[in-house]
Tab-separated table of C-alpha atoms and ligand atoms in Angstrom:
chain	number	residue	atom	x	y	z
N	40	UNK	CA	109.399	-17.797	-32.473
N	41	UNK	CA	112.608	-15.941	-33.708
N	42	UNK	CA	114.216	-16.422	-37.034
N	43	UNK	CA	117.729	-17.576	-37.360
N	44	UNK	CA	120.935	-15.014	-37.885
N	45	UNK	CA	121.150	-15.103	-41.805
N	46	UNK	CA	124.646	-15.884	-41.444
N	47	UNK	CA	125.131	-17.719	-44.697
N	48	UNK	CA	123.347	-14.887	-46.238
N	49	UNK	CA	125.621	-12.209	-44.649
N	50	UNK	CA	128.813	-14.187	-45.717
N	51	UNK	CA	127.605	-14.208	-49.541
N	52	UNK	CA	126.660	-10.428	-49.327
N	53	UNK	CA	130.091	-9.553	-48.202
N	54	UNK	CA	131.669	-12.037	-50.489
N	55	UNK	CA	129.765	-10.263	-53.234
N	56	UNK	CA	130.585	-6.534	-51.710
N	57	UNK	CA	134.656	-7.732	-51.147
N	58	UNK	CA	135.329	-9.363	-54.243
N	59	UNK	CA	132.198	-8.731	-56.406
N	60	UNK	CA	131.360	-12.248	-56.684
N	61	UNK	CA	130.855	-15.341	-55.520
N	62	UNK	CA	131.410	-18.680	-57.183
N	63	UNK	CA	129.053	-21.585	-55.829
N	64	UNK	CA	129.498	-25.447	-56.902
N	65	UNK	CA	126.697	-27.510	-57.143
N	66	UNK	CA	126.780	-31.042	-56.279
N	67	UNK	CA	123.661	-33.550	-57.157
N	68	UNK	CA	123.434	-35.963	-54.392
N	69	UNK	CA	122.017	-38.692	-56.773
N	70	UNK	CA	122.553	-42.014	-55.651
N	71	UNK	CA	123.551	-43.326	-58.832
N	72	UNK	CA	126.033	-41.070	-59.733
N	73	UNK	CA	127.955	-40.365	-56.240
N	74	UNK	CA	130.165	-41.704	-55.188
N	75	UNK	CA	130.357	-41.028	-50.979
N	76	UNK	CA	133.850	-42.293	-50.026
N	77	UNK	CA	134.990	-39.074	-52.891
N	78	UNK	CA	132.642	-36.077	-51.720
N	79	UNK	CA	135.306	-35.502	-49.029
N	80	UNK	CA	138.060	-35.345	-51.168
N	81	UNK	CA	136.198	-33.041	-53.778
N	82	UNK	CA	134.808	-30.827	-50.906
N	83	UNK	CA	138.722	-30.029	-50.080
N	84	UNK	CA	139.646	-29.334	-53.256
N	85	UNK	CA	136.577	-27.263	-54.262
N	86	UNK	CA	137.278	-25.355	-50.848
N	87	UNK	CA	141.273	-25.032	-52.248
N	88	UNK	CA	140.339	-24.357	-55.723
N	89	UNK	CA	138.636	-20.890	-54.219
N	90	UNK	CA	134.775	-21.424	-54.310
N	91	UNK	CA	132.664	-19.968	-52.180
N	92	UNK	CA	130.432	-22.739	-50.686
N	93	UNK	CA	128.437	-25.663	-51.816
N	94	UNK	CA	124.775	-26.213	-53.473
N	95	UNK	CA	123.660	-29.771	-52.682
N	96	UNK	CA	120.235	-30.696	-54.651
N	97	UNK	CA	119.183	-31.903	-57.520
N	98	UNK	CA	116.021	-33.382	-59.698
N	99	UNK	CA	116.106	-36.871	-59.013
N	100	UNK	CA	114.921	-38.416	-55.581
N	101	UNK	CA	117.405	-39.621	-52.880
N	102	UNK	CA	116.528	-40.625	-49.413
N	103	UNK	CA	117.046	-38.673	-46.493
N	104	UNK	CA	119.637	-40.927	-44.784
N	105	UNK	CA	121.554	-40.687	-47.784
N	106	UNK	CA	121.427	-36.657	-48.466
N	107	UNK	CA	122.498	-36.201	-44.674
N	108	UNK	CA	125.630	-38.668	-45.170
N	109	UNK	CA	126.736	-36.651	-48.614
N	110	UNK	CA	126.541	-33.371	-46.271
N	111	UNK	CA	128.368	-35.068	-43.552
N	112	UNK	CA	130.911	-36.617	-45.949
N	113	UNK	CA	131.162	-32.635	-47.599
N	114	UNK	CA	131.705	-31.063	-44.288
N	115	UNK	CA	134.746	-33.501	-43.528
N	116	UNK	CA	136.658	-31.937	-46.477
N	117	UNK	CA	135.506	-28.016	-45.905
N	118	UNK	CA	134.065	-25.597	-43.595
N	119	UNK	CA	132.727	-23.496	-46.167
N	120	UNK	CA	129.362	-23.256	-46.128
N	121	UNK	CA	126.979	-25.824	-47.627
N	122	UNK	CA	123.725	-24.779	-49.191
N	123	UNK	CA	120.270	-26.845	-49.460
N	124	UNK	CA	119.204	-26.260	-53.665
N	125	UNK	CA	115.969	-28.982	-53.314
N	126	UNK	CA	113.982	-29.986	-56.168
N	127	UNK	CA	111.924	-31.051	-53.730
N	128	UNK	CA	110.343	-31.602	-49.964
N	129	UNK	CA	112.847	-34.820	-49.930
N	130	UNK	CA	115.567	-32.282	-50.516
N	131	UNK	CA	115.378	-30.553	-47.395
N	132	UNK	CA	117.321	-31.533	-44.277
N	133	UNK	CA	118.785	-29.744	-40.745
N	134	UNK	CA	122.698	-30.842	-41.624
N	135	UNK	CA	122.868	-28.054	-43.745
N	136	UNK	CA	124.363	-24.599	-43.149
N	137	UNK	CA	121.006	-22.638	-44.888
N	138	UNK	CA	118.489	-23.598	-47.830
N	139	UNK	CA	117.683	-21.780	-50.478
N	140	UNK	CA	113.958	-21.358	-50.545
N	141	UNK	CA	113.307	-21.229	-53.635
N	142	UNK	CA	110.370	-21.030	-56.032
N	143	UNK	CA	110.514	-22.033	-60.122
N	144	UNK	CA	108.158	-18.683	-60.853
N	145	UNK	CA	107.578	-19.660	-64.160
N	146	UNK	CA	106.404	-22.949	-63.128
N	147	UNK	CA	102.700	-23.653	-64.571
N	148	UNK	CA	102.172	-26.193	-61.886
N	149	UNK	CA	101.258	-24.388	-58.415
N	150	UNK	CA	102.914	-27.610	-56.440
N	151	UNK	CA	106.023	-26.555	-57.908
N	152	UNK	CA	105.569	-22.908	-56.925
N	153	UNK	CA	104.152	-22.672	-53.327
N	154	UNK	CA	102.575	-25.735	-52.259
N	155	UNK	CA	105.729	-28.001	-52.040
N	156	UNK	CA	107.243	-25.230	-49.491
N	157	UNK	CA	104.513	-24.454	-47.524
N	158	UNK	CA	104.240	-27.967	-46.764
N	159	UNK	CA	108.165	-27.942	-45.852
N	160	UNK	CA	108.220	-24.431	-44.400
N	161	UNK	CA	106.651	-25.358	-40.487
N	162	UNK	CA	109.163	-27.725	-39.722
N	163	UNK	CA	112.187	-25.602	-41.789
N	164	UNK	CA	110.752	-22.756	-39.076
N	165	UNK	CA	111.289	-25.184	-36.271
N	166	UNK	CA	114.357	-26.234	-36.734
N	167	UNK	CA	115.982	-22.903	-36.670
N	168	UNK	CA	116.990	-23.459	-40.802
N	169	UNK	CA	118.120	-20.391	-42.499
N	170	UNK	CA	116.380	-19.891	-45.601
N	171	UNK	CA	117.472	-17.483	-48.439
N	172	UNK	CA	114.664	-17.183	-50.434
N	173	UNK	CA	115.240	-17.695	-53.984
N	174	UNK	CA	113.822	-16.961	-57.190
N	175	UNK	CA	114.358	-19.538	-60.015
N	176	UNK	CA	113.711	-18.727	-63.213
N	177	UNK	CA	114.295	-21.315	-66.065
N	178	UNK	CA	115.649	-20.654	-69.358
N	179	UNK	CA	114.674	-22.414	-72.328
N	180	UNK	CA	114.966	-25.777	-73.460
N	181	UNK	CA	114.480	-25.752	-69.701
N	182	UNK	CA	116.684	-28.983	-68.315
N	183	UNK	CA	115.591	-31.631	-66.207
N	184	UNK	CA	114.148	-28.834	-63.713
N	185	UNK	CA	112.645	-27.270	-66.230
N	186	UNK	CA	111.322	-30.783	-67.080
N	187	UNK	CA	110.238	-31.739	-63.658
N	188	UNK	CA	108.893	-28.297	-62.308
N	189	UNK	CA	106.607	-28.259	-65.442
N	190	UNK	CA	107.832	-24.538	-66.556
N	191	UNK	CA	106.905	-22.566	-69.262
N	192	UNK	CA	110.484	-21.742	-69.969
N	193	UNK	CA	111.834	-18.294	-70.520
N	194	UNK	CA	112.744	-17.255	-73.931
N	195	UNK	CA	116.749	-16.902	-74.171
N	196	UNK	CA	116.870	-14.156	-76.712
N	197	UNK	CA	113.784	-12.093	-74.824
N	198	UNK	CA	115.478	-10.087	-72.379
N	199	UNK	CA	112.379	-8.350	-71.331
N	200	UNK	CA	110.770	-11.300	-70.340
N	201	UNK	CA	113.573	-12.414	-68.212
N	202	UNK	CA	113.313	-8.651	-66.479
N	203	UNK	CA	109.797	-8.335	-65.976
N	204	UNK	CA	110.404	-11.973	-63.946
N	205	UNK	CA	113.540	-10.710	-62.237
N	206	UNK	CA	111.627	-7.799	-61.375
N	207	UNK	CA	108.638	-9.057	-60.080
N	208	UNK	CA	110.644	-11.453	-57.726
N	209	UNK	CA	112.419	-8.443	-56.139
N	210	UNK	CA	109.198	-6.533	-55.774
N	211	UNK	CA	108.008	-10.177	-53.899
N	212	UNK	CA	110.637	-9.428	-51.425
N	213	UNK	CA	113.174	-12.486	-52.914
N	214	UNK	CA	116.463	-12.372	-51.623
N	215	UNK	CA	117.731	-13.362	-54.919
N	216	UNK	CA	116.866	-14.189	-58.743
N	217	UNK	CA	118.889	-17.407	-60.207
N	218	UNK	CA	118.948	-17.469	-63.919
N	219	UNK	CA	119.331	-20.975	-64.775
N	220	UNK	CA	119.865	-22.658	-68.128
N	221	UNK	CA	119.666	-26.116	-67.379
N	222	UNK	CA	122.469	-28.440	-65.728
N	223	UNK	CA	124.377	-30.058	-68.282
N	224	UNK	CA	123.117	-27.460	-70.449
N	225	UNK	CA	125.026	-27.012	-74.298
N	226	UNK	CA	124.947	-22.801	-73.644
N	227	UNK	CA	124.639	-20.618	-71.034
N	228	UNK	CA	121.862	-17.906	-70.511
N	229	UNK	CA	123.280	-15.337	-73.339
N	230	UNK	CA	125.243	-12.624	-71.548
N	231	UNK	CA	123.205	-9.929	-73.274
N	232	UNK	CA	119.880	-11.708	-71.242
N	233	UNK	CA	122.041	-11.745	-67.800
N	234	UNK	CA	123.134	-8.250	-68.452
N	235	UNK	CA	119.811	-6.836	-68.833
N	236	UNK	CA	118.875	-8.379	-66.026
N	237	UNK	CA	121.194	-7.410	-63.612
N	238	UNK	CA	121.703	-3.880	-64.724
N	239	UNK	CA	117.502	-3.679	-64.062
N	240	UNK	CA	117.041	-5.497	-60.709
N	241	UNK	CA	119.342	-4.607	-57.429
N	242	UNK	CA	118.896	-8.202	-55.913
N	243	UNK	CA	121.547	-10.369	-56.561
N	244	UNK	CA	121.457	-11.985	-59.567
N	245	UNK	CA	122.916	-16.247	-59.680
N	246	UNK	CA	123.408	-17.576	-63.429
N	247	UNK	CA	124.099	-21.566	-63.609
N	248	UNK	CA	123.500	-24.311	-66.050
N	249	UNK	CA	126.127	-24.832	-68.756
N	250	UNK	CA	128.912	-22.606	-67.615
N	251	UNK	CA	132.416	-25.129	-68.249
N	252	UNK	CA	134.888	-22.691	-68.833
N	253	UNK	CA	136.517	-20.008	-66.959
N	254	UNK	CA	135.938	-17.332	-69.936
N	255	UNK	CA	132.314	-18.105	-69.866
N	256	UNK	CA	132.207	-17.473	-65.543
N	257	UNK	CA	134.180	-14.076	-66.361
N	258	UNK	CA	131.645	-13.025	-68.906
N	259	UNK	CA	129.101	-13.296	-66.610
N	260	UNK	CA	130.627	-11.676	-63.926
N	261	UNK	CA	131.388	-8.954	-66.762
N	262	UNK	CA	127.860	-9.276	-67.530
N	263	UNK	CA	126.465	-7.832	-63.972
N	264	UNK	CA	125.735	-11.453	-62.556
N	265	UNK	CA	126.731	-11.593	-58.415
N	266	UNK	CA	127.147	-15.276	-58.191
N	267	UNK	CA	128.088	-18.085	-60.652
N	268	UNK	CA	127.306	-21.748	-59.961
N	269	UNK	CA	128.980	-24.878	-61.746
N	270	UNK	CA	128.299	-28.282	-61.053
N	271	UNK	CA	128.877	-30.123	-64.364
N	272	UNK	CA	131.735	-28.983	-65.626
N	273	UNK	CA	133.917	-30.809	-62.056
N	274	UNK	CA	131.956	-33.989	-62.027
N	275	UNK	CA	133.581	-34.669	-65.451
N	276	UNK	CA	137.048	-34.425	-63.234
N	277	UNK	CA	135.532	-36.450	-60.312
N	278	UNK	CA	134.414	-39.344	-62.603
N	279	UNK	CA	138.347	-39.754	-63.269
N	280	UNK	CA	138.879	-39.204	-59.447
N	281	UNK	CA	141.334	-35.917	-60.536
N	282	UNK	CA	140.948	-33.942	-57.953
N	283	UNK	CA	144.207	-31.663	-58.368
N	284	UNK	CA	142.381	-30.903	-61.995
N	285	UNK	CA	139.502	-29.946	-59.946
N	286	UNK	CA	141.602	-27.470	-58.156
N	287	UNK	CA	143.465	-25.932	-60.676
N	288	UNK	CA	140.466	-25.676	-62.961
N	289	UNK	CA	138.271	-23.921	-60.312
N	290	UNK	CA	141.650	-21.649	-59.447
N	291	UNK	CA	141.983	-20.187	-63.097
N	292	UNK	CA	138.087	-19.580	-63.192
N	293	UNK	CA	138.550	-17.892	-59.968
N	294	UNK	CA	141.059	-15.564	-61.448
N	295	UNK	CA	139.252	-14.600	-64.742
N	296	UNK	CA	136.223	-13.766	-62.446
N	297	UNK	CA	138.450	-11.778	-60.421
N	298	UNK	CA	140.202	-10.131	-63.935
N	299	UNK	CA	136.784	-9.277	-64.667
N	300	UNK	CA	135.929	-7.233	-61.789
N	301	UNK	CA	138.795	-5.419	-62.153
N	302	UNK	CA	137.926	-4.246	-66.004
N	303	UNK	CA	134.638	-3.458	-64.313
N	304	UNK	CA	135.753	-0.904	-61.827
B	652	LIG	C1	122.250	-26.371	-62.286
B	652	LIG	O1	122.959	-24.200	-62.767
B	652	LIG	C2	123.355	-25.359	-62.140
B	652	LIG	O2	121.213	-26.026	-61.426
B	652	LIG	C3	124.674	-25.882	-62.617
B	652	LIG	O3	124.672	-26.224	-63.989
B	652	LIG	O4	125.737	-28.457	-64.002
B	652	LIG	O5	125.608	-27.096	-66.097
B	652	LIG	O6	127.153	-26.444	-64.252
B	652	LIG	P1	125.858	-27.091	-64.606
């Protein structure tokens, strides 16, 4: 059996190597909270605001019929691509463009770390899926995922701890570590944390959870971090259906990650 081109792999790499970052949005396909007939509409003006592609997962359970219609509903409004982020077998589905394959590695709970993708990963093979696999680290207090995966979360002040994670997930072979503090969550992962760990490991490092305004997507970027996901932050604009906000919000965090890169170099 062959293994699929990583195409959505390659198109993040180069995003990362052309513009030194790339800005993901992450969009919980919960039931309760989405509305379908909208995910078109925000998909377009995600795509126009300048991110890079989609994350579609989350902690709560949907059913399969449902995730495939959000995806379908998503690509209506973009052609970027969109990216499996499951909390779980249920969040795993052909529609999308690739999945990250991810593991919680400070999970205490081996389902949570192996089991739950080994019992996905046979028919993920099959149907020709590209995976990027994915190391998730949680920060503390640790979020819902941090909740549900049953993690012993990371300290946020412990930089150390974070690398000798980070580090042991490149050494695994991981395409990439995500830092993540926790949707929804009050702070982000303390720039000193996400510097250390991206000036230690050379896999790309993802930082999420937390991150509502364009200064704070900058600093990371400033801080050594390849990739910067929000989800939070636009569903406050969705709930109002203000999708131009959406736009011009995502456009100016855009351009401070892009200020930042310069200061970099
Ligand atoms: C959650 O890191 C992501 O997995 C996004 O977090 O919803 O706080 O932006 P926010």
């Amino acid at each position: 059996m062959t293994s699929p081109v990583k195409k959505v792999k390659e198109y993040l790499m180069n995003e990362i190597d052309n513009n030194g970052f790339a800005h993901l949005t992450l969009i919980d396909p919960d039931p309760f909270k989405i509305d379908i007939q909208s995910l078109s509409k925000l998909a377009e003006a995600l795509d126009k605001g300048g991110t890079s592609g989609m994350m579609i997962g989350g902690s709560t359970a949907f059913d399969k019929q449902f995730l495939d219609t959000v995806i379908d509903e998503i690509k209506n409004g973009t052609s970027k691509p969109v990216i499996l982020f499951p909390g779980n077998i249920a969040g795993v589905t052909r529609k999308a463009d690739a999945l990250f394959f991810l593991s919680p590695l400070n999970s205490t709970n081996h389902y949570y770390i192996v089991r739950a993708q080994a019992i996905a990963a046979p028919i993920i093979k099959v149907w020709g899926l590209e995976t990027i696999s994915l190391a998730y680290l949680i920060f503390e207090p640790g979020g819902t995922a941090g909740y549900v995966a049953e993690v012993q979360p990371l300290p946020r002040d412990k930089p150390e701890i974070a690398i000798a994670f980070a580090t042991a997930a490149e050494l695994f072979g991981f395409d990439m570590v995500y830092l993540e503090a926790g949707s929804g969550a009050k702070e982000p992962i303390p720039y000193q944390t996400v510097g250390a760990v991206s000036k230690f490991i050379d896999i790309p490092v993802i930082v999420g959870g937390g991150i509502r305004s364009p200064e704070q997507a900058a600093k990371m970027i400033a801080a050594g971090a390849s990739i910067v996901v929000q989800g939070t932050h636009y569903e406050e604009y969705l709930e109002k259906g203000d999708f131009e906000s959406i736009s011009n919000v995502l456009r100016e965090t855009i351009s401070a990650m892009r200020a930042a890169v310069k200061v970099k170099e």
